[in-house]
């Protein structure tokens, strides 16, 4: 199988590493990739948000399967263009990708499927903002205001705050730039990311993971695209996982089919386990970053065959997934000032070790690896348990040098110390 992966993050680096372990994968290509993925896949620089450009590349490479990593090409219809050209694609259609591309659409699907999610209200007129804020947030007995960009925002369009002025300023800023705002009630409880390979009504869950969205230890500072993750979740009972699949993901997949927007690809359920049970924070239409880096490091089943089964309509008969015992932790190394405008162009050393996945990196003409974005590397450690995985990840991190960089020191710590309970 010749596989082309679309994207340039550590998620795509993890996908390529797992695809490389599949004996049926004989050729790996990536577009556009980064300095790390160049070592394991042929690299092509095309405009990945253009359907015709991706189709032309896949045809040139005679790709049997294209795996689309990021949400933007999916929301723009790149998977549709590939399928129209007769090329198997792992990733949903533009229509189905609205589950991530429009929070209003996702809320509508969830309401129709009877799935528990935060109460919400769309505000698209600044004149309605103050009254809407008064209906949400602490005065109504909640812990905080949750203010989201209705469209795609790479994880950074969300502000969760107990300060009304901060909530108002964020919402007003979004409205000023023409973006509708989603106000939501705050969901209290530990968060779970559950990735499911989905084809129509067939749902195959991967290991549950938890990611860390705030930039600083103990969940301090602003939201980011994700600063680390661990899997599996020792505090999540198996019956809650079954409940998430049976009462949330399967009904949503069925609802998408019944509206003629069948989902084929990776359906990512972001949930909070509240006192009333699992409740959806968001759905995404692709693998999550950085959870994928941890989850795929434990996958023993052949990833290329799994994704190809979803892309070609044979997922229902795929073998039961096999996983390595133990745990995995990924820690993101971020550039100075991230999640603000990151400093770029710094030389990185120690990034070529096993378990170091690249995101915002490029190779300079003199051969040096340099930083090119906010999230620069993901360091993955595995071990017999979370303690062992944390030790492996944080030990590997000591060999990496990137001036001005920062990372969280508490990824997976509360779970390892048994401090998360339902
Ligand atoms: N882990 C957050 C995301 O991928 O959106």
Coordinates of C-alpha atoms and ligand atoms in Angstrom, one line a residue:
X1 CA 0.0 0.0 0.0
X2 CA 1.3 3.4 -1.0
X3 CA 0.2 6.0 1.6
X4 CA 0.3 9.8 1.4
X5 CA -0.2 11.7 4.7
X6 CA -1.3 15.3 4.6
X7 CA -0.1 17.7 7.3
X8 CA 3.1 18.9 9.0
X9 CA 2.6 18.4 12.8
X10 CA 3.8 15.9 15.4
X11 CA 0.4 14.2 14.9
X12 CA 1.4 13.5 11.3
X13 CA 4.9 12.4 12.4
X14 CA 3.1 9.9 14.8
X15 CA 0.8 8.7 12.0
X16 CA 3.8 8.1 9.7
X17 CA 5.7 6.2 12.4
X18 CA 2.7 3.9 13.1
X19 CA 2.0 3.5 9.4
X20 CA 5.7 2.4 8.9
X21 CA 5.1 -0.4 11.4
X22 CA 2.3 -1.9 9.1
X23 CA 3.9 -4.6 6.9
X24 CA 1.4 -3.8 4.1
X25 CA 2.7 -0.2 3.8
X26 CA 5.4 -0.2 1.2
X27 CA 5.7 3.6 0.4
X28 CA 5.2 6.6 2.7
X29 CA 4.9 10.2 1.5
X30 CA 4.0 13.4 3.3
X31 CA 2.9 16.8 2.3
X32 CA 4.3 19.2 3.4
X33 CA 5.9 17.5 6.4
X34 CA 8.7 18.8 8.6
X35 CA 12.4 18.2 9.5
X36 CA 11.4 15.0 11.4
X37 CA 9.1 13.4 8.9
X38 CA 11.7 13.9 6.1
X39 CA 13.7 11.1 7.7
X40 CA 10.9 8.5 7.3
X41 CA 8.8 9.7 4.3
X42 CA 9.3 11.3 0.9
X43 CA 8.4 15.0 1.3
X44 CA 6.3 17.1 -1.0
X45 CA 5.5 20.8 -0.8
X46 CA 2.0 21.3 -2.1
X47 CA -0.9 23.5 -1.0
X48 CA -2.7 21.1 1.3
X49 CA -5.9 23.1 1.4
X50 CA -6.3 22.8 -2.4
X51 CA -8.2 19.7 -3.5
X52 CA -6.7 19.8 -7.1
X53 CA -3.2 20.1 -5.7
X54 CA -3.5 17.2 -3.3
X55 CA -5.3 15.0 -6.0
X56 CA -2.5 15.8 -8.5
X57 CA 0.2 14.8 -6.0
X58 CA -1.7 11.5 -5.0
X59 CA -2.0 10.7 -8.7
X60 CA 1.7 11.4 -9.4
X61 CA 2.6 9.1 -6.5
X62 CA 0.0 6.5 -7.4
X63 CA -1.2 6.6 -3.8
X64 CA -3.5 3.9 -2.7
X65 CA -4.6 5.8 0.4
X66 CA -4.4 9.5 1.5
X67 CA -4.7 10.2 5.2
X68 CA -5.6 13.8 5.9
X69 CA -4.3 15.0 9.3
X70 CA -5.5 18.6 9.9
X71 CA -9.1 19.9 9.9
X72 CA -8.7 22.8 7.5
X73 CA -8.3 20.7 4.3
X74 CA -11.2 18.5 5.4
X75 CA -13.5 21.5 6.1
X76 CA -12.5 22.8 2.7
X77 CA -13.4 19.6 0.9
X78 CA -10.0 18.0 0.1
X79 CA -11.4 14.5 0.9
X80 CA -14.3 15.0 -1.5
X81 CA -11.8 15.9 -4.3
X82 CA -9.8 12.8 -3.6
X83 CA -12.9 10.5 -3.6
X84 CA -14.2 12.2 -6.8
X85 CA -10.8 11.2 -8.4
X86 CA -11.2 7.6 -7.3
X87 CA -8.5 7.8 -4.6
X88 CA -9.3 6.2 -1.2
X89 CA -9.1 8.8 1.6
X90 CA -9.1 8.6 5.3
X91 CA -11.0 11.8 6.3
X92 CA -14.6 13.0 6.2
X93 CA -16.3 14.9 3.4
X94 CA -16.7 18.7 3.7
X95 CA -20.3 18.1 4.7
X96 CA -19.4 15.8 7.5
X97 CA -16.5 17.9 8.6
X98 CA -19.0 20.5 9.7
X99 CA -19.1 18.6 13.0
X100 CA -15.9 20.5 13.8
X101 CA -16.1 23.4 11.3
X102 CA -19.4 24.8 12.8
X103 CA -20.1 24.4 16.5
X104 CA -23.7 25.4 15.7
X105 CA -24.0 22.4 13.3
X106 CA -22.4 20.1 16.0
X107 CA -24.9 21.3 18.6
X108 CA -27.8 20.6 16.2
X109 CA -26.6 17.1 15.5
X110 CA -26.1 16.4 19.2
X111 CA -29.6 17.7 20.0
X112 CA -31.1 15.5 17.3
X113 CA -29.1 12.5 18.6
X114 CA -30.1 13.1 22.2
X115 CA -26.5 13.5 23.3
X116 CA -25.7 15.4 26.5
X117 CA -23.6 18.6 25.9
X118 CA -23.2 22.0 27.4
X119 CA -26.1 24.4 27.1
X120 CA -25.2 27.0 24.5
X121 CA -26.2 30.1 22.6
X122 CA -24.9 31.6 19.4
X123 CA -24.3 35.4 19.5
X124 CA -23.8 37.0 16.1
X125 CA -24.8 40.6 16.9
X126 CA -22.8 42.7 19.4
X127 CA -26.0 44.3 20.6
X128 CA -27.1 41.0 22.1
X129 CA -23.8 40.2 23.8
X130 CA -24.4 41.7 27.3
X131 CA -27.8 40.1 27.7
X132 CA -26.4 36.7 26.5
X133 CA -23.4 37.0 28.9
X134 CA -25.9 37.6 31.8
X135 CA -27.6 34.3 30.9
X136 CA -24.3 32.4 31.2
X137 CA -21.4 32.4 33.7
X138 CA -21.1 32.7 37.5
X139 CA -24.2 34.8 38.1
X140 CA -26.3 31.8 36.9
X141 CA -24.5 29.6 39.4
X142 CA -21.8 28.4 37.0
X143 CA -18.0 28.2 37.7
X144 CA -17.0 30.2 34.6
X145 CA -17.9 31.7 31.3
X146 CA -17.0 29.6 28.2
X147 CA -16.6 31.8 25.1
X148 CA -15.8 30.1 21.8
X149 CA -15.3 31.1 18.2
X150 CA -18.0 29.3 16.2
X151 CA -15.6 28.3 13.5
X152 CA -12.1 26.8 13.4
X153 CA -9.6 28.4 15.8
X154 CA -6.8 25.8 16.3
X155 CA -7.8 25.4 20.0
X156 CA -7.1 29.0 20.7
X157 CA -10.5 30.5 20.1
X158 CA -11.7 29.3 23.5
X159 CA -11.6 31.4 26.7
X160 CA -12.8 29.9 30.0
X161 CA -12.9 32.5 32.7
X162 CA -14.6 33.6 35.9
X163 CA -14.0 37.2 35.0
X164 CA -16.9 38.8 33.1
X165 CA -14.7 41.5 31.6
X166 CA -12.3 39.0 30.1
X167 CA -15.2 36.9 28.7
X168 CA -16.8 40.1 27.2
X169 CA -13.5 41.3 25.7
X170 CA -12.9 38.0 24.0
X171 CA -16.4 37.7 22.6
X172 CA -16.4 41.4 21.5
X173 CA -13.0 40.8 19.7
X174 CA -14.4 37.8 17.8
X175 CA -17.6 39.7 16.8
X176 CA -15.5 42.7 15.7
X177 CA -13.6 40.4 13.3
X178 CA -16.9 39.0 11.9
X179 CA -16.8 35.7 13.8
X180 CA -20.1 34.5 15.5
X181 CA -19.5 33.6 19.2
X182 CA -20.7 30.5 21.0
X183 CA -21.4 31.0 24.7
X184 CA -21.6 27.7 26.7
X185 CA -22.2 26.6 30.2
X186 CA -19.1 25.3 32.0
X187 CA -18.8 21.5 32.2
X188 CA -17.2 20.5 35.4
X189 CA -15.3 17.2 35.6
X190 CA -12.2 15.5 34.2
X191 CA -11.8 15.7 30.4
X192 CA -11.5 12.7 28.1
X193 CA -10.5 12.6 24.4
X194 CA -11.9 9.5 22.7
X195 CA -10.8 9.0 19.1
X196 CA -13.1 6.7 17.1
X197 CA -12.4 5.3 13.6
X198 CA -15.8 5.7 12.0
X199 CA -17.3 4.6 8.7
X200 CA -21.1 5.4 8.6
X201 CA -22.6 3.7 11.6
X202 CA -19.5 1.5 12.4
X203 CA -17.5 2.9 15.3
X204 CA -14.1 1.6 16.5
X205 CA -12.8 3.4 19.6
X206 CA -9.1 3.8 20.2
X207 CA -7.6 4.1 23.7
X208 CA -9.0 7.1 25.7
X209 CA -6.6 9.9 26.4
X210 CA -6.5 13.2 28.2
X211 CA -4.8 16.4 26.9
X212 CA -3.6 19.5 28.7
X213 CA -4.9 22.6 27.0
X214 CA -3.5 25.4 29.3
X215 CA 0.0 26.5 28.8
X216 CA 1.2 26.3 32.4
X217 CA 1.5 23.7 35.2
X218 CA -1.7 23.2 37.2
X219 CA -3.8 24.4 34.3
X220 CA -2.6 28.0 34.5
X221 CA -2.4 30.5 31.7
X222 CA -4.1 30.7 28.4
X223 CA -5.4 27.9 26.2
X224 CA -3.1 26.4 23.6
X225 CA -3.4 23.8 20.9
X226 CA -2.4 21.2 23.6
X227 CA 0.7 21.0 25.7
X228 CA 0.7 17.2 26.4
X229 CA -1.3 14.1 26.8
X230 CA -1.4 10.6 28.3
X231 CA -3.1 7.3 27.7
X232 CA -4.9 5.2 28.9
X233 CA -6.9 6.7 31.7
X234 CA -6.6 4.6 34.9
X235 CA -9.4 6.6 36.5
X236 CA -12.0 6.0 33.8
X237 CA -14.1 2.9 34.4
X238 CA -14.6 0.6 31.4
X239 CA -18.4 1.0 31.7
X240 CA -18.1 4.8 31.2
X241 CA -16.1 4.2 28.1
X242 CA -18.8 1.8 26.8
X243 CA -21.4 4.5 27.7
X244 CA -19.5 7.1 25.7
X245 CA -19.3 4.9 22.6
X246 CA -22.9 3.6 22.9
X247 CA -24.7 6.7 24.1
X248 CA -22.7 9.4 22.4
X249 CA -20.5 8.4 19.5
X250 CA -22.8 5.8 17.9
X251 CA -25.9 8.0 18.0
X252 CA -24.0 10.9 16.5
X253 CA -22.6 8.7 13.7
X254 CA -26.1 7.4 13.1
X255 CA -27.5 10.9 13.0
X256 CA -24.9 12.0 10.5
X257 CA -25.9 9.0 8.3
X258 CA -29.6 9.9 8.6
X259 CA -29.0 13.5 7.5
X260 CA -27.1 12.3 4.4
X261 CA -23.7 13.5 5.9
X262 CA -22.3 10.1 6.8
X263 CA -18.9 10.5 8.6
X264 CA -15.9 8.5 7.4
X265 CA -12.6 9.1 9.1
X266 CA -11.6 9.9 12.7
X267 CA -14.4 11.2 14.9
X268 CA -12.9 12.8 18.0
X269 CA -15.2 13.2 21.0
X270 CA -14.0 15.7 23.5
X271 CA -15.9 15.1 26.8
X272 CA -16.2 16.1 30.4
X273 CA -17.2 13.4 32.8
X274 CA -19.6 15.4 34.9
X275 CA -21.6 14.3 37.9
X276 CA -24.5 13.7 35.5
X277 CA -22.3 11.5 33.3
X278 CA -20.2 12.0 30.2
X279 CA -21.1 15.3 28.4
X280 CA -19.7 16.5 25.0
X281 CA -17.4 19.5 25.0
X282 CA -16.7 19.3 21.3
X283 CA -16.4 17.0 18.3
X284 CA -13.5 17.2 16.0
X285 CA -13.2 15.6 12.5
X286 CA -9.6 14.4 12.7
X287 CA -7.0 12.9 15.0
X288 CA -6.2 15.2 18.0
X289 CA -2.9 16.7 18.7
X290 CA -1.0 15.9 21.0
X291 CA -3.1 12.8 22.1
X292 CA -2.4 11.0 18.9
X293 CA 1.3 10.9 19.6
X294 CA 0.7 9.0 22.9
X295 CA -2.2 6.8 21.6
X296 CA -0.5 5.5 18.4
X297 CA 2.7 4.7 20.3
X298 CA 0.7 1.9 22.0
X299 CA -1.1 0.6 18.9
X300 CA -0.1 -2.9 17.8
X301 CA -2.7 -3.4 15.1
X302 CA -1.6 -2.3 11.6
X303 CA -2.6 1.3 11.2
X304 CA -2.5 1.5 7.4
X305 CA -4.9 -1.5 7.1
X306 CA -7.2 0.0 9.8
X307 CA -7.4 3.4 8.1
X308 CA -7.8 1.8 4.7
X309 CA -10.7 -0.3 6.0
X310 CA -12.5 2.8 7.0
X311 CA -11.7 4.5 3.7
X312 CA -13.0 1.6 1.6
X313 CA -16.1 0.6 3.6
X314 CA -14.8 -2.6 5.3
X315 CA -14.3 -1.3 8.8
X316 CA -17.1 -3.5 10.2
X317 CA -15.1 -6.6 9.5
X318 CA -11.7 -5.3 10.8
X319 CA -9.9 -7.3 13.5
X320 CA -10.4 -6.3 17.1
X321 CA -7.7 -3.7 17.9
X322 CA -4.6 -4.8 19.7
X323 CA -2.6 -2.5 22.1
X324 CA 0.7 -2.7 24.0
X325 CA 0.3 -3.0 27.7
X326 CA 1.4 0.0 29.7
X327 CA 1.0 3.7 29.3
X328 CA 2.3 6.6 27.1
X329 CA 2.9 10.2 27.8
X330 CA 3.6 13.0 25.4
X331 CA 5.1 16.4 26.4
X332 CA 5.0 19.3 24.0
X333 CA 8.1 21.5 23.7
X334 CA 6.8 25.0 22.8
X335 CA 8.7 28.0 21.4
X336 CA 9.3 31.1 23.5
X337 CA 6.1 33.2 23.9
X338 CA 3.7 30.5 22.6
X339 CA 0.7 30.6 22.6
X340 CA 1.3 34.2 21.7
X341 CA 3.3 34.9 18.6
X342 CA 6.2 32.4 18.9
X343 CA 9.8 33.1 18.4
X344 CA 11.1 31.1 15.4
X345 CA 14.4 30.4 13.7
X346 CA 16.2 29.0 16.8
X347 CA 18.5 26.1 16.3
X348 CA 17.3 22.9 18.1
X349 CA 19.7 20.2 19.2
X350 CA 18.9 16.7 20.4
X351 CA 15.7 16.4 18.3
X352 CA 16.7 13.3 16.3
X353 CA 16.3 10.8 19.2
X354 CA 13.7 8.1 19.2
X355 CA 10.4 9.3 20.6
X356 CA 11.0 12.9 19.6
X357 CA 8.3 13.9 17.1
X358 CA 8.6 17.0 15.1
X359 CA 6.0 19.7 14.5
X360 CA 7.2 23.3 13.9
X361 CA 10.6 22.4 12.5
X362 CA 12.5 22.7 9.3
X363 CA 16.1 21.8 8.2
X364 CA 18.2 24.8 7.2
X365 CA 20.6 24.7 4.2
X366 CA 23.5 24.2 6.6
X367 CA 21.8 21.1 8.0
X368 CA 20.7 22.6 11.3
X369 CA 17.1 21.8 12.6
X370 CA 15.4 25.1 13.4
X371 CA 12.1 26.1 15.0
X372 CA 9.3 27.3 12.7
X373 CA 6.2 27.4 14.9
X374 CA 4.7 27.5 18.3
X375 CA 4.5 23.9 19.1
X376 CA 7.9 22.6 18.1
X377 CA 8.4 19.0 19.3
X378 CA 6.4 16.3 21.0
X379 CA 8.4 14.0 23.2
X380 CA 6.8 10.6 23.8
X381 CA 7.6 8.2 26.6
X382 CA 6.2 4.8 27.2
X383 CA 6.4 2.6 30.3
X384 CA 4.7 -0.1 32.3
X385 CA 2.6 2.5 33.9
X386 CA 2.1 6.3 33.9
X387 CA 5.0 6.9 36.3
X388 CA 7.3 4.9 34.0
X389 CA 6.0 6.7 30.9
X390 CA 6.4 10.1 32.5
X391 CA 9.9 9.3 33.6
X392 CA 10.8 8.2 30.0
X393 CA 9.3 11.3 28.4
X394 CA 10.9 13.8 30.9
X395 CA 14.3 12.0 30.8
X396 CA 14.3 12.2 27.0
X397 CA 13.4 15.9 27.2
X398 CA 16.6 16.7 29.0
X399 CA 18.6 16.0 25.9
X400 CA 16.7 18.6 23.8
X401 CA 18.0 22.2 23.6
X402 CA 15.8 25.0 22.2
X403 CA 16.6 28.5 23.5
X404 CA 13.6 30.1 25.2
X405 CA 11.4 27.0 24.9
X406 CA 9.0 25.8 27.6
X407 CA 7.0 22.7 28.5
X408 CA 4.7 21.6 31.3
X409 CA 6.2 19.5 34.0
X410 CA 2.9 17.9 35.2
X411 CA 1.6 15.9 32.2
X412 CA -0.2 12.9 33.6
X413 CA 1.0 13.7 37.1
X414 CA -2.4 13.9 38.8
X415 CA -3.5 10.6 37.3
X416 CA -0.2 8.9 38.2
X417 CA -0.7 10.0 41.8
X418 CA -4.3 8.8 41.8
X419 CA -5.7 12.4 42.3
X420 CA -8.4 12.1 39.6
X421 CA -11.7 10.5 40.6
X422 CA -15.2 10.6 39.3
Ligands
LIG1 N1 -6.1 18.1 21.5 C1 -6.8 19.1 21.0 C2 -7.1 19.1 19.6 O1 -6.5 18.3 18.9 O2 -7.9 19.8 19.1

